[in-house]
Tab-separated table of C-alpha atoms and ligand atoms in Angstrom:
chain	number	residue	atom	x	y	z
A	1	MET	CA	181.871	91.933	52.974
A	2	PHE	CA	177.876	91.794	52.365
A	3	ASN	CA	175.604	93.277	54.817
A	4	LYS	CA	171.987	91.934	52.900
A	5	ILE	CA	171.931	88.261	50.652
A	6	LEU	CA	168.769	88.109	48.780
A	7	ILE	CA	167.960	84.446	48.024
A	8	ALA	CA	166.594	82.901	44.712
A	9	ASN	CA	165.361	80.247	44.975
A	10	ARG	CA	163.503	78.111	48.078
A	11	GLY	CA	163.108	75.378	49.956
A	12	GLU	CA	165.630	73.415	51.881
A	13	ILE	CA	168.302	75.059	49.505
A	14	ALA	CA	166.651	78.743	50.717
A	15	LEU	CA	167.274	78.074	54.032
A	16	ARG	CA	171.022	76.649	54.138
A	17	ILE	CA	171.749	79.556	52.854
A	18	VAL	CA	170.086	81.897	55.494
A	19	ARG	CA	171.345	79.551	58.605
A	20	CYS	CA	175.077	80.393	56.866
A	21	CYS	CA	174.373	83.889	56.715
A	22	LYS	CA	173.279	83.757	59.586
A	23	GLU	CA	176.626	82.532	61.134
A	24	MET	CA	178.688	85.292	59.085
A	25	GLY	CA	175.960	88.178	60.428
A	26	ILE	CA	174.643	88.786	57.239
A	27	GLU	CA	171.188	89.877	57.231
A	28	THR	CA	168.770	87.739	53.929
A	29	VAL	CA	166.192	88.847	52.015
A	30	VAL	CA	163.853	85.647	50.395
A	31	VAL	CA	161.780	86.129	47.956
A	32	HIS	CA	159.402	83.684	47.773
A	33	SER	CA	155.967	82.470	45.512
A	34	THR	CA	152.363	82.678	47.011
A	35	ALA	CA	153.234	79.295	47.325
A	36	ASP	CA	156.084	79.354	49.824
A	37	ALA	CA	154.721	81.731	51.961
A	38	ASN	CA	154.970	79.121	55.406
A	39	GLY	CA	158.447	78.579	53.880
A	40	MET	CA	161.165	78.245	56.229
A	41	ALA	CA	163.716	80.062	54.725
A	42	VAL	CA	161.009	82.403	54.577
A	43	ARG	CA	160.129	82.396	58.704
A	44	MET	CA	164.027	82.936	59.466
A	45	ALA	CA	164.852	85.546	57.131
A	46	ASP	CA	165.334	89.029	58.244
A	47	GLU	CA	162.837	90.036	55.169
A	48	SER	CA	161.348	88.180	52.709
A	49	VAL	CA	159.192	88.935	49.517
A	50	CYS	CA	156.391	87.613	47.529
A	51	ILE	CA	157.768	87.721	43.349
A	52	GLY	CA	154.167	86.202	41.716
A	53	PRO	CA	152.060	83.771	41.930
A	54	ALA	CA	153.146	79.498	42.167
A	55	PRO	CA	154.689	78.825	38.978
A	56	GLY	CA	158.614	78.816	38.892
A	57	ARG	CA	158.207	80.876	35.028
A	58	LEU	CA	155.691	83.226	37.252
A	59	SER	CA	157.780	83.860	40.502
A	60	TYR	CA	161.293	81.783	40.842
A	61	LEU	CA	162.024	82.783	36.892
A	62	ASN	CA	160.569	85.942	37.020
A	63	ILE	CA	163.896	88.594	36.766
A	64	PRO	CA	162.133	91.594	36.722
A	65	ALA	CA	160.679	90.372	39.835
A	66	ILE	CA	163.398	89.644	41.484
A	67	LEU	CA	165.169	92.317	40.632
A	68	SER	CA	162.586	94.845	42.052
A	69	ALA	CA	163.191	93.301	45.378
A	70	ALA	CA	166.554	93.028	45.528
A	71	ALA	CA	166.113	96.932	45.154
A	72	LEU	CA	163.416	97.471	46.799
A	73	THR	CA	164.798	96.145	50.176
A	74	ASN	CA	168.831	97.225	49.078
A	75	ALA	CA	170.439	93.786	48.754
A	76	ASP	CA	173.976	93.327	47.728
A	77	ALA	CA	174.215	90.697	46.240
A	78	ILE	CA	172.018	87.419	45.378
A	79	HIS	CA	172.628	83.564	46.096
A	80	PRO	CA	170.555	82.362	43.561
A	81	GLY	CA	170.594	78.561	44.916
A	82	ILE	CA	170.568	75.337	43.687
A	83	GLY	CA	168.156	75.466	40.122
A	84	PHE	CA	165.591	78.644	38.581
A	85	LEU	CA	168.789	81.014	37.491
A	86	ALA	CA	171.576	80.193	39.046
A	87	GLU	CA	173.005	78.408	36.087
A	88	ASN	CA	171.430	81.354	33.942
A	89	GLU	CA	173.287	83.750	32.023
A	90	GLU	CA	171.368	86.560	31.443
A	91	PHE	CA	170.251	86.824	35.258
A	92	CYS	CA	173.562	87.029	35.874
A	93	ARG	CA	174.196	89.963	34.163
A	94	MET	CA	171.621	91.656	35.173
A	95	VAL	CA	172.322	90.918	38.723
A	96	GLY	CA	175.687	92.693	37.840
A	97	GLU	CA	174.189	95.731	35.829
A	98	HIS	CA	171.607	96.341	38.560
A	99	GLY	CA	174.994	97.006	40.681
A	100	HIS	CA	174.559	93.922	43.183
A	101	THR	CA	176.772	91.181	43.309
A	102	PHE	CA	176.144	87.066	42.113
A	103	ILE	CA	177.083	84.819	44.186
A	104	GLY	CA	178.611	82.107	41.547
A	105	PRO	CA	181.041	82.623	38.925
A	106	ALA	CA	180.452	85.129	35.820
A	107	PRO	CA	178.660	85.178	33.398
A	108	GLU	CA	180.980	84.078	30.475
A	109	HIS	CA	182.058	80.719	32.752
A	110	ILE	CA	178.159	79.689	32.620
A	111	ALA	CA	177.276	80.398	29.431
A	112	LYS	CA	180.414	78.700	28.309
A	113	MET	CA	179.426	75.252	30.160
A	114	GLY	CA	176.105	75.643	30.030
A	115	ASP	CA	176.026	74.519	26.176
A	116	LYS	CA	177.351	71.119	27.142
A	117	ALA	CA	178.845	70.633	23.280
A	118	VAL	CA	180.803	74.226	24.576
A	119	ALA	CA	181.887	73.162	27.554
A	120	LYS	CA	182.756	69.761	26.007
A	121	ASP	CA	185.085	71.644	23.473
A	122	THR	CA	186.144	73.547	26.445
A	123	MET	CA	187.555	71.086	28.194
A	124	LYS	CA	189.061	69.097	25.336
A	125	ALA	CA	191.175	72.550	24.883
A	126	LEU	CA	193.019	72.307	28.523
A	127	GLY	CA	193.344	68.311	27.632
A	128	LEU	CA	190.466	66.644	30.349
A	129	PRO	CA	189.254	62.954	28.052
A	130	LEU	CA	186.014	63.467	26.006
A	131	ILE	CA	183.979	60.463	25.689
A	132	PRO	CA	183.948	58.754	21.470
A	133	GLY	CA	180.980	60.960	20.289
A	134	SER	CA	180.026	63.942	17.565
A	135	PRO	CA	182.373	66.558	18.280
A	136	GLY	CA	179.513	69.225	18.706
A	137	ILE	CA	175.906	69.975	17.539
A	138	VAL	CA	174.393	67.552	15.009
A	139	LYS	CA	172.311	68.709	12.934
A	140	ASN	CA	170.299	65.961	11.396
A	141	ALA	CA	168.878	62.471	12.447
A	142	ASP	CA	170.661	61.246	9.344
A	143	ASP	CA	174.045	63.142	10.112
A	144	GLY	CA	173.889	62.287	13.947
A	145	LEU	CA	172.731	57.899	12.268
A	146	LYS	CA	176.555	58.701	11.357
A	147	ILE	CA	178.333	59.360	13.383
A	148	ALA	CA	176.055	56.841	16.110
A	149	LYS	CA	177.707	53.932	13.978
A	150	GLU	CA	181.113	54.874	14.183
A	151	CYS	CA	181.323	55.041	18.309
A	152	GLY	CA	178.993	51.835	17.961
A	153	PHE	CA	175.770	51.231	19.420
A	154	PRO	CA	174.412	51.835	21.526
A	155	VAL	CA	174.635	55.919	21.447
A	156	LEU	CA	173.075	58.328	24.357
A	157	ILE	CA	171.941	61.215	22.034
A	158	LYS	CA	171.748	64.022	24.565
A	159	ALA	CA	169.897	68.074	24.680
A	160	VAL	CA	173.336	70.658	25.034
A	161	ALA	CA	170.953	73.562	27.331
A	162	GLY	CA	169.916	69.454	29.474
A	163	GLY	CA	169.646	69.007	32.775
A	164	GLY	CA	168.799	66.462	35.179
A	165	GLY	CA	168.470	63.653	32.711
A	166	LYS	CA	165.730	65.920	29.984
A	167	GLY	CA	166.165	65.557	26.534
A	168	MET	CA	167.958	62.231	26.996
A	169	LYS	CA	167.788	58.740	24.847
A	170	VAL	CA	169.834	56.124	24.357
A	171	ALA	CA	169.352	54.613	21.307
A	172	ARG	CA	170.732	50.571	20.718
A	173	SER	CA	170.003	50.198	17.216
A	174	GLU	CA	170.354	51.629	13.755
A	175	GLY	CA	166.572	51.238	13.766
A	176	GLU	CA	165.452	53.223	16.290
A	177	PHE	CA	167.980	56.052	16.067
A	178	LYS	CA	166.018	58.622	14.118
A	179	SER	CA	162.896	58.134	16.068
A	180	CYS	CA	164.803	58.508	19.676
A	181	PHE	CA	166.973	61.591	17.783
A	182	SER	CA	163.528	63.528	17.243
A	183	MET	CA	161.955	62.146	20.526
A	184	ALA	CA	165.472	64.129	22.581
A	185	SER	CA	165.181	66.967	20.439
A	186	ALA	CA	161.534	67.806	21.275
A	187	GLU	CA	161.952	66.796	24.924
A	188	ALA	CA	164.924	69.606	24.677
A	189	LYS	CA	162.812	71.919	23.130
A	190	ALA	CA	159.745	71.428	25.525
A	191	ALA	CA	162.531	72.040	28.346
A	192	PHE	CA	164.822	73.913	27.542
A	193	GLY	CA	163.589	75.807	24.737
A	194	ASN	CA	166.434	74.870	22.779
A	195	GLY	CA	166.435	71.026	20.852
A	196	ASP	CA	170.420	71.442	20.012
A	197	VAL	CA	171.529	67.831	20.295
A	198	TYR	CA	174.650	65.906	20.096
A	199	ILE	CA	176.213	62.317	20.092
A	200	GLU	CA	177.357	60.139	23.190
A	201	LYS	CA	178.476	56.728	23.056
A	202	TYR	CA	176.531	55.571	25.628
A	203	LEU	CA	179.066	53.427	28.483
A	204	SER	CA	178.102	50.651	29.424
A	205	HIS	CA	179.178	50.125	33.258
A	206	PRO	CA	180.753	53.508	34.004
A	207	ARG	CA	180.518	55.009	37.664
A	208	HIS	CA	179.668	59.029	38.132
A	209	ILE	CA	182.621	60.578	39.612
A	210	GLU	CA	182.626	64.250	40.187
A	211	VAL	CA	185.038	66.722	41.620
A	212	GLN	CA	183.942	69.944	43.985
A	213	VAL	CA	186.237	72.762	43.311
A	214	ILE	CA	186.754	76.091	43.917
A	215	GLY	CA	188.425	79.376	42.685
A	216	ASP	CA	189.139	82.523	43.881
A	217	MET	CA	189.249	85.854	41.774
A	218	TYR	CA	193.376	86.176	41.954
A	219	GLY	CA	193.397	83.344	40.028
A	220	ASN	CA	193.418	80.841	42.548
A	221	ALA	CA	191.789	77.674	43.006
A	222	VAL	CA	191.461	74.022	44.500
A	223	HIS	CA	189.698	70.725	44.304
A	224	LEU	CA	187.788	69.380	47.368
A	225	GLY	CA	187.655	65.932	47.203
A	226	GLU	CA	185.354	63.621	44.999
A	227	ARG	CA	181.867	62.531	45.462
A	228	ASP	CA	180.346	58.735	43.701
A	229	CYS	CA	176.608	59.658	42.633
A	230	SER	CA	176.642	56.628	40.792
A	231	ILE	CA	173.738	55.066	42.229
A	232	GLN	CA	171.069	57.428	40.245
A	233	ARG	CA	167.392	56.369	38.590
A	234	ASN	CA	165.962	57.878	35.821
A	235	HIS	CA	169.917	59.751	35.442
A	236	GLN	CA	169.578	61.585	38.297
A	237	LYS	CA	171.320	60.613	41.357
A	238	VAL	CA	169.418	58.876	44.572
A	239	VAL	CA	172.586	58.204	47.712
A	240	GLU	CA	176.005	60.066	47.391
A	241	GLU	CA	178.996	59.090	48.897
A	242	CYS	CA	182.122	60.560	49.434
A	243	PRO	CA	185.118	59.635	49.056
A	244	SER	CA	184.199	57.279	46.463
A	245	PRO	CA	184.077	53.431	47.566
A	246	ALA	CA	186.434	53.163	43.640
A	247	LEU	CA	189.235	55.070	43.295
A	248	THR	CA	192.567	54.058	44.612
A	249	ALA	CA	194.691	57.386	45.955
A	250	ALA	CA	196.831	57.390	43.164
A	251	GLN	CA	193.606	57.714	40.725
A	252	ARG	CA	191.545	60.327	43.275
A	253	LYS	CA	194.589	62.601	42.897
A	254	GLU	CA	195.269	62.505	38.933
A	255	VAL	CA	190.893	63.365	38.781
A	256	GLY	CA	191.098	66.236	41.809
A	257	GLU	CA	194.417	67.259	40.318
A	258	LEU	CA	192.971	67.640	36.125
A	259	ALA	CA	189.549	69.463	37.657
A	260	ALA	CA	191.873	71.863	40.401
A	261	SER	CA	193.716	72.889	36.966
A	262	CYS	CA	191.327	73.719	34.565
A	263	VAL	CA	189.767	75.739	36.832
A	264	ARG	CA	192.904	77.878	36.982
A	265	LYS	CA	193.197	77.749	33.787
A	266	MET	CA	189.868	78.714	33.216
A	267	LYS	CA	190.093	81.192	36.305
A	268	TYR	CA	187.438	80.436	37.289
A	269	LEU	CA	185.354	81.884	40.525
A	270	GLY	CA	183.652	80.597	42.851
A	271	VAL	CA	182.092	76.499	43.175
A	272	GLY	CA	181.762	74.586	40.624
A	273	THR	CA	181.594	70.830	39.781
A	274	MET	CA	183.298	68.814	37.121
A	275	GLU	CA	181.029	65.592	36.627
A	276	PHE	CA	183.171	62.404	35.286
A	277	LEU	CA	181.925	59.373	34.078
A	278	PHE	CA	184.816	57.106	35.117
A	279	GLU	CA	185.572	53.465	33.438
A	280	ASP	CA	187.810	50.656	33.617
A	281	GLY	CA	189.653	53.099	34.793
A	282	LYS	CA	189.680	56.053	32.598
A	283	PHE	CA	188.295	59.254	33.798
A	284	TYR	CA	185.690	61.083	30.964
A	285	PHE	CA	184.442	64.437	30.969
A	286	LEU	CA	180.533	64.492	30.968
A	287	GLU	CA	179.551	67.988	31.582
A	288	MET	CA	180.825	71.888	34.745
A	289	ASN	CA	178.004	72.425	37.057
A	290	THR	CA	178.437	76.313	37.478
A	291	ARG	CA	176.957	75.851	41.331
A	292	LEU	CA	176.451	74.890	44.539
A	293	GLN	CA	175.631	71.055	44.048
A	294	VAL	CA	172.748	69.947	46.218
A	295	GLU	CA	175.395	66.672	47.775
A	296	HIS	CA	177.572	69.760	48.756
A	297	PRO	CA	177.025	68.378	52.141
A	298	ILE	CA	178.741	65.546	51.771
A	299	THR	CA	181.758	66.984	51.025
A	300	GLU	CA	181.764	69.307	53.896
A	301	MET	CA	181.403	66.499	56.523
A	302	VAL	CA	184.665	65.024	55.064
A	303	THR	CA	186.836	68.495	54.378
A	304	GLY	CA	184.815	70.443	57.549
A	305	ILE	CA	184.932	73.570	55.212
A	306	ASP	CA	181.579	74.899	54.694
A	307	LEU	CA	180.636	75.502	51.344
A	308	VAL	CA	178.382	78.033	50.914
A	309	ARG	CA	180.654	80.780	53.175
A	310	GLU	CA	183.618	80.127	51.081
A	311	GLN	CA	181.190	80.627	48.159
A	312	ILE	CA	179.725	84.332	49.718
A	313	LEU	CA	183.814	85.018	51.188
A	314	VAL	CA	185.115	84.277	47.614
A	315	ALA	CA	181.820	86.437	45.332
A	316	ALA	CA	182.722	89.382	47.527
A	317	GLY	CA	186.039	89.712	46.394
A	318	LYS	CA	188.251	87.922	49.060
A	319	LYS	CA	191.445	85.294	48.996
A	320	LEU	CA	190.558	81.860	49.428
A	321	SER	CA	191.291	80.736	53.026
A	322	PHE	CA	193.121	77.485	51.876
A	323	ARG	CA	195.642	76.133	49.681
A	324	GLN	CA	195.866	72.325	48.467
A	325	GLU	CA	198.381	71.437	51.006
A	326	ASP	CA	195.125	72.454	53.341
A	327	VAL	CA	191.889	70.337	52.682
A	328	LYS	CA	191.866	66.735	54.258
A	329	PHE	CA	190.126	64.665	53.699
A	330	ASN	CA	188.753	62.826	57.017
A	331	GLY	CA	186.574	60.107	57.824
A	332	HIS	CA	183.302	58.653	55.118
A	333	SER	CA	180.269	60.003	53.610
A	334	ILE	CA	176.986	59.141	52.652
A	335	GLU	CA	173.656	61.898	52.011
A	336	CYS	CA	170.193	60.776	51.091
A	337	ARG	CA	168.866	62.457	48.805
A	338	ILE	CA	164.763	62.573	50.800
A	339	ASN	CA	162.053	63.119	47.766
A	340	ALA	CA	158.534	62.932	48.365
A	341	GLU	CA	157.156	60.015	45.833
A	342	HIS	CA	156.041	55.960	46.710
A	343	PRO	CA	159.088	54.228	46.778
A	344	GLU	CA	158.111	51.738	44.629
A	345	THR	CA	156.069	53.333	42.286
A	346	PHE	CA	157.628	56.776	42.022
A	347	ILE	CA	154.807	58.569	42.039
A	348	PRO	CA	154.855	61.929	43.289
A	349	SER	CA	153.284	62.271	46.909
A	350	PRO	CA	152.699	66.019	47.927
A	351	GLY	CA	150.664	67.084	50.261
A	352	LYS	CA	150.569	68.313	54.451
A	353	VAL	CA	152.869	66.846	56.677
A	354	HIS	CA	150.984	65.816	59.646
A	355	ARG	CA	154.726	64.793	61.934
A	356	PHE	CA	158.186	65.251	60.786
A	357	HIS	CA	161.530	63.948	64.031
A	358	ALA	CA	164.065	64.680	62.660
A	359	PRO	CA	167.193	61.997	62.615
A	360	GLY	CA	170.256	63.855	65.683
A	361	GLY	CA	173.144	62.600	67.520
A	362	LEU	CA	176.977	62.279	66.513
A	363	GLY	CA	177.112	62.389	63.012
A	364	VAL	CA	173.782	62.526	61.541
A	365	ARG	CA	172.875	66.305	59.630
A	366	VAL	CA	169.418	66.826	57.613
A	367	ASP	CA	168.238	69.543	55.609
A	368	SER	CA	165.111	70.179	55.086
A	369	ALA	CA	162.945	72.451	55.384
A	370	LEU	CA	160.152	70.143	56.654
A	371	TYR	CA	158.176	71.007	60.048
A	372	ASP	CA	155.540	70.048	61.635
A	373	GLY	CA	151.852	70.671	59.533
A	374	TYR	CA	154.160	71.938	56.707
A	375	ALA	CA	152.315	71.243	53.477
A	376	VAL	CA	154.603	70.153	50.485
A	377	PRO	CA	152.784	71.690	47.326
A	378	PRO	CA	152.850	69.824	44.556
A	379	THR	CA	154.180	72.749	42.144
A	380	TYR	CA	158.071	71.721	42.729
A	381	ASP	CA	161.291	69.742	43.025
A	382	SER	CA	160.061	66.302	45.048
A	383	LEU	CA	163.310	66.545	46.909
A	384	VAL	CA	162.389	67.382	51.167
A	385	ALA	CA	164.555	66.156	52.635
A	386	LYS	CA	168.733	65.430	52.789
A	387	ILE	CA	169.811	63.296	55.333
A	388	VAL	CA	173.854	63.270	55.374
A	389	VAL	CA	175.562	60.551	58.045
A	390	HIS	CA	179.731	61.443	58.993
A	391	ALA	CA	182.154	58.749	60.153
A	392	ALA	CA	185.408	57.816	60.206
A	393	SER	CA	185.083	54.555	57.690
A	394	ARG	CA	181.934	53.994	55.903
A	395	GLU	CA	181.054	50.865	56.915
A	396	GLU	CA	180.571	52.903	60.509
A	397	ALA	CA	178.615	55.402	57.994
A	398	MET	CA	176.112	53.074	55.913
A	399	MET	CA	174.964	51.888	60.016
A	400	ARG	CA	174.272	55.785	60.967
A	401	MET	CA	173.031	56.095	57.814
A	402	GLU	CA	170.363	52.384	58.598
A	403	ARG	CA	170.246	54.620	61.914
A	404	ALA	CA	169.647	57.890	61.279
A	405	LEU	CA	166.327	56.684	58.404
A	406	GLU	CA	164.895	54.401	61.014
A	407	GLU	CA	164.406	57.108	62.998
A	408	THR	CA	162.554	59.417	61.358
A	409	VAL	CA	159.535	60.334	61.067
A	410	ILE	CA	157.638	62.348	58.236
A	411	GLU	CA	153.417	61.615	58.459
A	412	GLY	CA	151.124	62.201	56.066
A	413	ILE	CA	153.290	61.755	52.744
A	414	ASN	CA	154.602	58.777	51.078
A	415	THR	CA	158.944	59.723	51.022
A	416	ASN	CA	160.874	57.172	49.657
A	417	ILE	CA	163.108	56.475	52.866
A	418	PRO	CA	161.659	52.277	52.850
A	419	LEU	CA	163.953	52.756	49.446
A	420	HIS	CA	167.180	53.850	51.126
A	421	LEU	CA	166.716	51.204	53.693
A	422	ARG	CA	166.745	48.642	51.314
A	423	ILE	CA	169.674	49.731	49.115
A	424	LEU	CA	172.040	50.671	52.300
A	425	GLN	CA	171.119	46.597	52.757
A	426	GLU	CA	172.294	45.765	49.780
A	427	PRO	CA	175.208	43.852	49.456
A	428	ASP	CA	176.291	44.625	46.565
A	429	PHE	CA	176.068	48.131	48.812
A	430	ARG	CA	178.206	47.186	51.031
A	431	THR	CA	180.913	46.232	49.066
A	432	GLY	CA	180.523	49.376	46.920
A	433	GLN	CA	180.617	47.601	43.777
A	434	TYR	CA	177.274	48.819	41.750
A	435	ASN	CA	177.706	51.103	38.524
A	436	ILE	CA	174.922	54.032	37.365
A	437	HIS	CA	172.880	51.133	35.962
A	438	TRP	CA	172.757	49.773	39.451
A	439	LEU	CA	169.510	51.266	40.547
A	440	GLU	CA	167.631	51.207	37.722
A	441	LYS	CA	168.502	47.098	37.903
A	442	PHE	CA	168.062	46.384	41.844
A	443	LEU	CA	164.139	48.247	40.725
A	444	SER	CA	163.483	45.813	38.343
A	445	GLY	CA	164.290	42.847	40.358
A	446	ASN	CA	165.870	40.649	38.034
A	447	LYS	CA	168.996	39.365	39.837
A	448	GLU	CA	171.270	38.650	36.190
A	449	GLU	CA	171.132	42.049	35.465
A	450	GLN	CA	171.671	43.758	39.329
A	451	LYS	CA	175.275	41.529	39.354
A	452	LYS	CA	176.258	41.939	35.393
A	453	ALA	CA	175.887	46.210	37.177
A	454	ALA	CA	177.822	45.077	40.520
A	455	SER	CA	181.107	46.202	38.635
B	501	ADP	P1	172.018	66.329	33.411
B	501	ADP	O1	172.778	66.871	33.457
B	501	ADP	O2	170.951	66.476	32.271
B	501	ADP	O3	171.939	65.913	34.523
B	501	ADP	P2	174.585	64.691	31.884
B	501	ADP	O4	175.887	64.628	31.021
B	501	ADP	O5	174.925	65.151	33.648
B	501	ADP	O6	172.715	65.064	32.329
B	501	ADP	O7	174.558	62.766	32.994
B	501	ADP	C1	173.678	61.930	33.344
B	501	ADP	C2	173.440	61.294	33.733
B	501	ADP	O8	173.733	60.387	33.004
B	501	ADP	C3	174.888	60.640	34.492
B	501	ADP	O9	175.634	60.612	35.581
B	501	ADP	C4	175.521	59.192	34.125
B	501	ADP	O10	174.342	57.800	35.396
B	501	ADP	C5	174.230	59.457	32.002
B	501	ADP	N1	174.811	59.777	31.561
B	501	ADP	C6	175.413	60.917	31.381
B	501	ADP	N2	176.211	60.301	29.859
B	501	ADP	C7	176.240	59.603	29.537
B	501	ADP	C8	177.309	58.302	28.629
B	501	ADP	N3	177.821	58.707	27.875
B	501	ADP	N4	177.275	56.848	29.037
B	501	ADP	C9	176.603	55.766	29.447
B	501	ADP	N5	175.591	57.038	30.607
B	501	ADP	C10	175.918	58.859	30.879
């Protein structure tokens, strides 16, 4: 087992990992930028090392600085958290070459799943259904137009290196295809240094259903159920729930087993998420994330399994301590992502938090690195807290979430809590009738469009 883990991340996820390590009796080192010197994870860790100035590329993406910190502090393993270097094949390989264990999958798996066109090919070969579209990368707009016409408009042009909804453009007609193609490619080049794109049919009313999986070094792999992440804005998740209100028991079993069997065949190590779009009773593979997800707590609440703990154990060479039949699903969980942003304009709102009061009580969990007097830096992601509830039924979970959000105090910055409260009161949400387009239609104020997205 590891004696010491270095955490190469920041904010609530760094704190989440520190907390888990403490409970496992493992020492922690948190690396941080100058902007995060007062971060809660830095305060809670046994050791900390400053690895550079505020911009991510000079600190949290600075591989030599992170590896030097690991050598200096004698860390056995490195946990990359979420984002930054979590899905960077080169980093994963270098961590191993420098004698530390990377807490995550093998570099080959990161590479394969990191290129979405390769990921789709791999999953197709393993028997997963795909969204109709180009067989791989589309080299130019002329080739793209041919494929788009075959699929039928609208189509989605997507970056092979994509993430966080960047490098994605919907082309609704032949006339706008070429300009959308160049925009998607340019955005992908700017965001990921790789302008390669592929094309998919743009599904009109899917839900985003993803399956949590975990595998060990001995070929064991199980799934831990699904999460419904269809409440999205700009292709980014806002509210997640587990289980999905849209699936029947048979569909739940089908997608879970499908995902677990792929993971087993791939000999995948660690935690991962297989994402699907679900439309008219059919699942289509979207992508696989080879890391922990922001929304992992809702799976933990329903299964009672600590995913970070299991992730550390399998990375250390332990066998999975449970089989598929041991995994029990209990009640319902919802997560609201609390962002430092205006609830209507979505303008980011960094700055000093004068007063922070987290909600509590039975079935309420708050993953956040906020504290009174903490200044949210303008440099990073706007996520400042995850409010998670668990209850026996979906109805009770919604009531509990409303109560928890009303109890939360975050003064000094704007947050999207008022938006969450509005969503929770909407009849479509209450009945679980929403697809991936619902939130944007709701925000547009167009009731007709919103009704169409309530499917
Ligand atoms: P990223 O890696 O950037 O998050 P994904 O491929 O996971 O990109 O897609 C993010 C979201 O974009 C999905 O959850 C879904 O809402 C939407 N999306 C992706 N592909 C399609 C598609 N073919 N049709 C409709 N919506 C899509």
